[in-house]
Amino acid sequence: MACLATAAIACDAADMIGVFDSGHGGLTVFRALVERFPALDFIYLGDHANVPYGNRPSSEVVDLTRAGVETLFRRGARLVLLGCNTATCVAARTLQQDWLPESAWTGRNVLGIVAPTVEAATQTPWAVSTPQYPQKYNTDVIAVFGTMRTISSFVYPEEIRKRCPRATVVQQICADLVTAIETSKPEAEVDAIVKSGVDGLMAQTGGQPPHRAILGCTHFPLVEHLFRRHLPPFTRLLSQPEIVADSFEDYLARRPHFAGAGTRCRTPVLLTTGDPIAVTETGRVFWPDVPRFEKTA
Ligand code: DGL
């Protein structure tokens, strides 16, 4: 979209919405937001120099995520969404409760993507953190696929069970899937990884098909068709880009001061800590029209 600076629209440098991810996965969420909100300005940061986060110690994930959020704040984001389950599960609470209030970044906020996903999985608003009828009696089986760090954080089962204490939550690590997607491995190879993840999950449920399955890694919507192929038809897939865009709409309706000038002032900005040429090339797998990435420190 053309820059409208000449049309006398007040475009504040701090009016951008930031999305942070360890690499390319957050592009699935970023794209959904850019397309859903044509009047907003967006900036993305992929920490490709340090991807994947999923196998890193928690303290490293917290430090890297905080550094990424600060880069986005410095570049003009007032609100940053962690478009990464690993970063959200491991770092969101620390950043929101401990770091941000003590930092110099007043008037800014950091959001994660677990809350909207849990809301969708439990049909319960995030603010309602005690079981209420009818969810009190909900005995559904809910599957969560994610990285090692997301699964070992137990954030999804804990948050789901606060709202649906009788639900069964079954978690499955999909090791190597992020790397296979980031490196564009052949479909047959990726398919085998997804199949082994689904087989692992079904072994845990004793063959009982889950009612819902959360693709709890922002890379996984790229291979949603493979999860669909291997999961029983009965299982409803919860894919985050749409869920997060819906929830974000609701958030902005309640906090319109984060929405900016009301007209998109610039092409979405994409930053990477990696090699911008290679990252843009791989980014096309995630989003055919992806704008060029720029290098950031
Ligand atoms: N896309 C990230 C997520 O949603 C994980 C990728 C990684 O392991 O860095 O968890």
Short mmCIF file of C-alpha atoms and ligand atoms in Angstrom, two decimals:
data_model
loop_
_atom_site.label_atom_id
_atom_site.label_comp_id
_atom_site.label_asym_id
_atom_site.label_seq_id
_atom_site.Cartn_x
_atom_site.Cartn_y
_atom_site.Cartn_z
CA MET A 1 0.00 0.00 0.00
CA ALA A 2 1.32 3.49 -0.86
CA CYS A 3 2.77 5.69 1.84
CA LEU A 4 0.14 8.25 2.72
CA ALA A 5 2.43 10.77 4.44
CA THR A 6 1.54 13.37 1.79
CA ALA A 7 -2.16 12.97 2.61
CA ALA A 8 -1.49 14.72 5.95
CA ILE A 9 -2.16 11.67 8.06
CA ALA A 10 -0.33 11.77 11.37
CA CYS A 11 1.87 8.70 11.33
CA ASP A 12 3.59 8.35 14.65
CA ALA A 13 6.78 6.31 14.65
CA ALA A 14 5.56 4.54 17.78
CA ASP A 15 2.29 3.40 16.24
CA MET A 16 3.52 0.09 14.90
CA ILE A 17 2.41 -3.35 16.01
CA GLY A 18 5.40 -5.64 16.49
CA VAL A 19 5.47 -9.41 16.08
CA PHE A 20 8.43 -11.38 17.39
CA ASP A 21 9.44 -14.95 16.62
CA SER A 22 12.56 -17.06 16.83
CA GLY A 23 12.56 -17.33 13.03
CA HIS A 24 10.02 -17.75 10.27
CA GLY A 25 7.15 -19.37 12.19
CA GLY A 26 5.68 -16.09 13.41
CA LEU A 27 5.16 -15.10 9.78
CA THR A 28 2.06 -17.32 9.76
CA VAL A 29 0.58 -15.07 12.46
CA PHE A 30 2.10 -11.86 11.07
CA ARG A 31 0.60 -12.46 7.64
CA ALA A 32 -2.85 -13.09 9.14
CA LEU A 33 -2.60 -9.80 11.07
CA VAL A 34 -1.30 -7.75 8.12
CA GLU A 35 -4.16 -9.06 5.98
CA ARG A 36 -6.82 -8.72 8.67
CA PHE A 37 -5.90 -5.15 9.69
CA PRO A 38 -5.21 -3.13 6.54
CA ALA A 39 -5.20 0.14 8.51
CA LEU A 40 -2.38 -0.82 10.89
CA ASP A 41 1.39 -0.61 10.58
CA PHE A 42 3.34 -3.76 11.37
CA ILE A 43 6.94 -4.66 12.09
CA TYR A 44 8.29 -8.21 12.41
CA LEU A 45 11.49 -9.52 13.94
CA GLY A 46 12.73 -13.05 13.35
CA ASP A 47 15.70 -14.06 15.48
CA HIS A 48 17.11 -16.30 12.75
CA ALA A 49 20.62 -16.07 14.20
CA ASN A 50 19.38 -18.06 17.20
CA VAL A 51 16.57 -20.25 15.82
CA PRO A 52 15.37 -22.76 16.97
CA TYR A 53 14.40 -21.74 20.50
CA GLY A 54 12.54 -24.98 21.15
CA ASN A 55 15.56 -26.91 22.42
CA ARG A 56 17.24 -24.05 24.33
CA PRO A 57 17.36 -23.63 28.11
CA SER A 58 14.57 -21.39 29.46
CA SER A 59 16.96 -18.65 30.65
CA GLU A 60 18.29 -18.24 27.11
CA VAL A 61 14.78 -18.08 25.66
CA VAL A 62 13.88 -15.32 28.17
CA ASP A 63 17.02 -13.29 27.38
CA LEU A 64 16.66 -13.64 23.61
CA THR A 65 12.96 -12.79 23.71
CA ARG A 66 13.55 -9.68 25.85
CA ALA A 67 16.28 -8.53 23.45
CA GLY A 68 13.92 -9.06 20.49
CA VAL A 69 11.10 -7.13 22.16
CA GLU A 70 13.46 -4.23 22.92
CA THR A 71 14.60 -4.12 19.29
CA LEU A 72 10.96 -3.85 18.21
CA PHE A 73 10.25 -1.14 20.80
CA ARG A 74 13.29 0.81 19.60
CA ARG A 75 12.11 0.51 16.01
CA GLY A 76 8.70 1.99 16.80
CA ALA A 77 6.44 -0.78 18.12
CA ARG A 78 4.20 0.20 21.00
CA LEU A 79 2.68 -3.24 21.30
CA VAL A 80 4.59 -6.48 20.67
CA LEU A 81 2.95 -9.83 20.13
CA LEU A 82 5.13 -12.88 20.72
CA GLY A 83 4.24 -14.88 17.60
CA CYS A 84 5.99 -17.87 19.08
CA ASN A 85 4.63 -20.46 21.52
CA THR A 86 8.05 -21.27 22.90
CA ALA A 87 8.78 -17.62 23.72
CA THR A 88 5.25 -17.15 25.08
CA CYS A 89 5.29 -20.24 27.32
CA VAL A 90 8.76 -19.55 28.67
CA ALA A 91 9.14 -15.76 28.67
CA ALA A 92 5.81 -13.91 28.38
CA ARG A 93 4.93 -13.85 32.07
CA THR A 94 8.44 -12.78 33.13
CA LEU A 95 8.49 -9.99 30.58
CA GLN A 96 4.97 -8.80 31.37
CA GLN A 97 5.15 -8.98 35.15
CA ASP A 98 8.81 -8.52 36.09
CA TRP A 99 10.65 -6.78 33.28
CA LEU A 100 8.25 -4.36 31.55
CA PRO A 101 6.96 -2.53 34.67
CA GLU A 102 10.57 -1.91 35.80
CA SER A 103 11.83 -0.95 32.34
CA ALA A 104 11.99 2.43 30.65
CA TRP A 105 9.34 1.32 28.14
CA THR A 106 6.32 3.00 29.64
CA GLY A 107 3.06 2.81 27.72
CA ARG A 108 4.17 -0.34 25.85
CA ASN A 109 2.85 -3.84 26.16
CA VAL A 110 3.80 -7.42 25.32
CA LEU A 111 1.21 -10.07 24.46
CA GLY A 112 1.55 -13.81 24.00
CA ILE A 113 -0.32 -16.28 21.84
CA VAL A 114 -1.17 -18.90 24.43
CA ALA A 115 -4.14 -16.96 25.87
CA PRO A 116 -6.19 -16.77 22.65
CA THR A 117 -5.36 -20.40 21.88
CA VAL A 118 -6.50 -21.60 25.30
CA GLU A 119 -9.64 -19.48 24.95
CA ALA A 120 -10.40 -21.22 21.65
CA ALA A 121 -9.60 -24.69 23.01
CA THR A 122 -11.73 -24.27 26.15
CA GLN A 123 -14.42 -21.93 24.82
CA THR A 124 -13.74 -19.84 27.91
CA PRO A 125 -12.49 -16.24 28.11
CA TRP A 126 -8.94 -15.96 29.47
CA ALA A 127 -10.15 -13.72 32.30
CA VAL A 128 -12.27 -16.62 33.56
CA SER A 129 -9.65 -18.76 35.23
CA THR A 130 -11.94 -20.90 37.39
CA PRO A 131 -14.17 -23.62 35.96
CA GLN A 132 -17.70 -22.57 35.13
CA TYR A 133 -20.70 -24.45 33.82
CA PRO A 134 -20.70 -26.08 31.25
CA GLN A 135 -16.89 -26.35 31.01
CA LYS A 136 -16.79 -27.71 34.57
CA TYR A 137 -18.18 -30.97 33.18
CA ASN A 138 -16.21 -30.96 29.93
CA THR A 139 -14.38 -34.28 29.55
CA ASP A 140 -12.96 -33.66 26.09
CA VAL A 141 -9.55 -34.86 25.03
CA ILE A 142 -7.38 -31.94 23.87
CA ALA A 143 -4.09 -32.57 22.10
CA VAL A 144 -1.19 -30.12 22.06
CA PHE A 145 1.66 -30.43 19.55
CA GLY A 146 4.71 -28.22 20.18
CA THR A 147 8.43 -27.86 20.63
CA MET A 148 10.28 -29.55 23.48
CA ARG A 149 10.43 -26.27 25.45
CA THR A 150 6.71 -25.48 24.97
CA ILE A 151 5.64 -28.97 25.99
CA SER A 152 7.99 -29.16 28.97
CA SER A 153 6.71 -25.80 30.27
CA PHE A 154 3.27 -27.44 30.83
CA VAL A 155 1.70 -24.02 30.26
CA TYR A 156 -1.00 -25.38 27.93
CA PRO A 157 -2.22 -28.22 30.21
CA GLU A 158 -2.18 -25.96 33.26
CA GLU A 159 -4.13 -23.17 31.61
CA ILE A 160 -6.61 -25.56 29.98
CA ARG A 161 -7.26 -27.44 33.22
CA LYS A 162 -7.88 -24.23 35.17
CA ARG A 163 -10.89 -23.76 32.92
CA CYS A 164 -11.80 -27.38 32.09
CA PRO A 165 -10.55 -29.49 35.02
CA ARG A 166 -12.04 -32.71 33.66
CA ALA A 167 -10.57 -32.38 30.19
CA THR A 168 -7.71 -34.70 29.30
CA VAL A 169 -4.76 -32.82 27.84
CA VAL A 170 -2.28 -34.91 25.89
CA GLN A 171 0.97 -33.28 24.81
CA GLN A 172 3.31 -34.35 22.05
CA ILE A 173 6.75 -32.98 21.21
CA CYS A 174 7.37 -32.77 17.47
CA ALA A 175 11.15 -32.79 17.54
CA ASP A 176 12.91 -31.66 14.37
CA LEU A 177 9.75 -30.36 12.74
CA VAL A 178 10.73 -26.67 13.09
CA THR A 179 14.14 -27.29 11.54
CA ALA A 180 12.64 -29.43 8.76
CA ILE A 181 10.22 -26.62 7.88
CA GLU A 182 12.83 -23.82 8.17
CA THR A 183 15.19 -25.73 5.89
CA SER A 184 12.46 -26.66 3.38
CA LYS A 185 13.03 -30.40 3.66
CA PRO A 186 11.19 -32.52 1.05
CA GLU A 187 7.50 -33.04 1.82
CA ALA A 188 7.95 -36.81 2.33
CA GLU A 189 10.50 -36.15 5.07
CA VAL A 190 8.31 -33.57 6.80
CA ASP A 191 5.31 -35.87 6.44
CA ALA A 192 7.21 -38.67 8.21
CA ILE A 193 7.98 -36.34 11.16
CA VAL A 194 4.34 -35.26 11.42
CA LYS A 195 3.15 -38.87 11.19
CA SER A 196 5.50 -39.94 13.93
CA GLY A 197 4.20 -37.05 16.12
CA VAL A 198 0.58 -38.03 15.52
CA ASP A 199 1.39 -41.72 16.13
CA GLY A 200 3.07 -40.73 19.42
CA LEU A 201 0.00 -38.79 20.44
CA MET A 202 -2.43 -41.57 19.52
CA ALA A 203 -0.32 -44.05 21.49
CA GLN A 204 -0.76 -41.80 24.54
CA THR A 205 -4.56 -41.65 24.13
CA GLY A 206 -4.78 -45.41 23.56
CA GLY A 207 -6.21 -44.74 20.11
CA GLN A 208 -8.96 -42.40 21.28
CA PRO A 209 -9.22 -39.53 18.80
CA PRO A 210 -8.78 -36.13 20.47
CA HIS A 211 -11.74 -33.77 20.22
CA ARG A 212 -9.43 -30.87 19.42
CA ALA A 213 -5.75 -30.55 18.54
CA ILE A 214 -3.75 -27.37 19.11
CA LEU A 215 -0.94 -26.79 16.66
CA GLY A 216 1.10 -25.13 19.41
CA CYS A 217 3.98 -23.91 17.29
CA THR A 218 3.65 -21.12 14.77
CA HIS A 219 5.63 -23.11 12.23
CA PHE A 220 3.07 -25.89 12.17
CA PRO A 221 0.26 -24.13 10.23
CA LEU A 222 2.63 -24.49 7.26
CA VAL A 223 2.15 -28.26 7.46
CA GLU A 224 -1.42 -28.23 8.74
CA HIS A 225 -2.45 -30.39 5.76
CA LEU A 226 -0.06 -33.10 6.99
CA PHE A 227 -1.49 -33.01 10.52
CA ARG A 228 -4.95 -33.17 8.92
CA ARG A 229 -3.86 -36.19 6.87
CA HIS A 230 -2.70 -38.18 9.87
CA LEU A 231 -5.14 -37.11 12.58
CA PRO A 232 -8.56 -38.82 12.74
CA PRO A 233 -11.24 -36.90 10.79
CA PHE A 234 -13.15 -36.51 14.08
CA THR A 235 -10.42 -34.24 15.51
CA ARG A 236 -10.87 -30.49 15.05
CA LEU A 237 -7.61 -28.68 14.34
CA LEU A 238 -6.97 -25.36 16.07
CA SER A 239 -4.61 -23.29 13.98
CA GLN A 240 -3.27 -20.12 15.53
CA PRO A 241 -3.13 -17.46 12.79
CA GLU A 242 -6.91 -17.05 12.57
CA ILE A 243 -7.46 -17.53 16.29
CA VAL A 244 -4.84 -14.90 17.13
CA ALA A 245 -6.18 -12.42 14.54
CA ASP A 246 -9.71 -12.77 15.98
CA SER A 247 -8.46 -12.23 19.48
CA PHE A 248 -6.28 -9.29 18.43
CA GLU A 249 -9.33 -7.59 16.94
CA ASP A 250 -11.04 -7.90 20.27
CA TYR A 251 -7.95 -6.59 22.11
CA LEU A 252 -7.70 -3.49 19.90
CA ALA A 253 -11.41 -2.78 20.29
CA ARG A 254 -10.79 -2.58 24.05
CA ARG A 255 -7.47 -0.68 23.72
CA PRO A 256 -7.82 1.49 20.61
CA HIS A 257 -4.81 3.67 21.57
CA PHE A 258 -2.59 0.84 20.25
CA ALA A 259 -4.23 1.03 16.82
CA GLY A 260 -2.25 4.02 15.51
CA ALA A 261 -3.12 6.56 12.86
CA GLY A 262 -6.07 4.66 11.40
CA THR A 263 -4.42 4.33 7.99
CA ARG A 264 -1.47 2.14 7.02
CA CYS A 265 1.48 4.50 6.60
CA ARG A 266 4.18 2.09 5.46
CA THR A 267 4.78 -1.32 3.94
CA PRO A 268 5.18 -3.91 6.70
CA VAL A 269 8.77 -3.86 7.96
CA LEU A 270 10.58 -7.20 8.39
CA LEU A 271 13.76 -7.47 10.43
CA THR A 272 16.05 -10.44 10.95
CA THR A 273 19.14 -11.10 13.04
CA GLY A 274 20.20 -13.55 10.30
CA ASP A 275 21.15 -13.24 6.63
CA PRO A 276 18.39 -11.10 5.08
CA ILE A 277 18.75 -12.56 1.58
CA ALA A 278 18.52 -16.18 2.68
CA VAL A 279 15.77 -15.36 5.17
CA THR A 280 13.67 -13.55 2.54
CA GLU A 281 14.09 -16.55 0.23
CA THR A 282 12.85 -19.02 2.85
CA GLY A 283 10.18 -16.53 3.92
CA ARG A 284 8.49 -17.06 0.55
CA VAL A 285 7.64 -20.60 1.67
CA PHE A 286 5.65 -19.03 4.51
CA TRP A 287 4.23 -16.11 2.55
CA PRO A 288 4.74 -15.93 -1.23
CA ASP A 289 4.57 -12.09 -1.26
CA VAL A 290 6.72 -11.57 1.82
CA PRO A 291 8.43 -8.16 1.82
CA ARG A 292 12.26 -8.16 1.96
CA PHE A 293 13.87 -8.67 5.35
CA GLU A 294 16.39 -6.12 6.67
CA LYS A 295 19.30 -7.01 8.90
CA THR A 296 19.17 -5.88 12.51
CA ALA A 297 21.72 -6.41 15.27
N1 DGL B 1 7.65 -21.06 16.08
C1 DGL B 1 8.05 -21.27 17.43
C2 DGL B 1 6.88 -21.67 18.31
O1 DGL B 1 5.76 -21.28 18.07
C3 DGL B 1 9.13 -22.28 17.70
C4 DGL B 1 10.29 -22.32 16.86
C5 DGL B 1 11.57 -22.60 17.60
O2 DGL B 1 11.77 -23.70 18.15
O3 DGL B 1 12.35 -21.69 17.60
O4 DGL B 1 7.08 -22.36 19.28
#
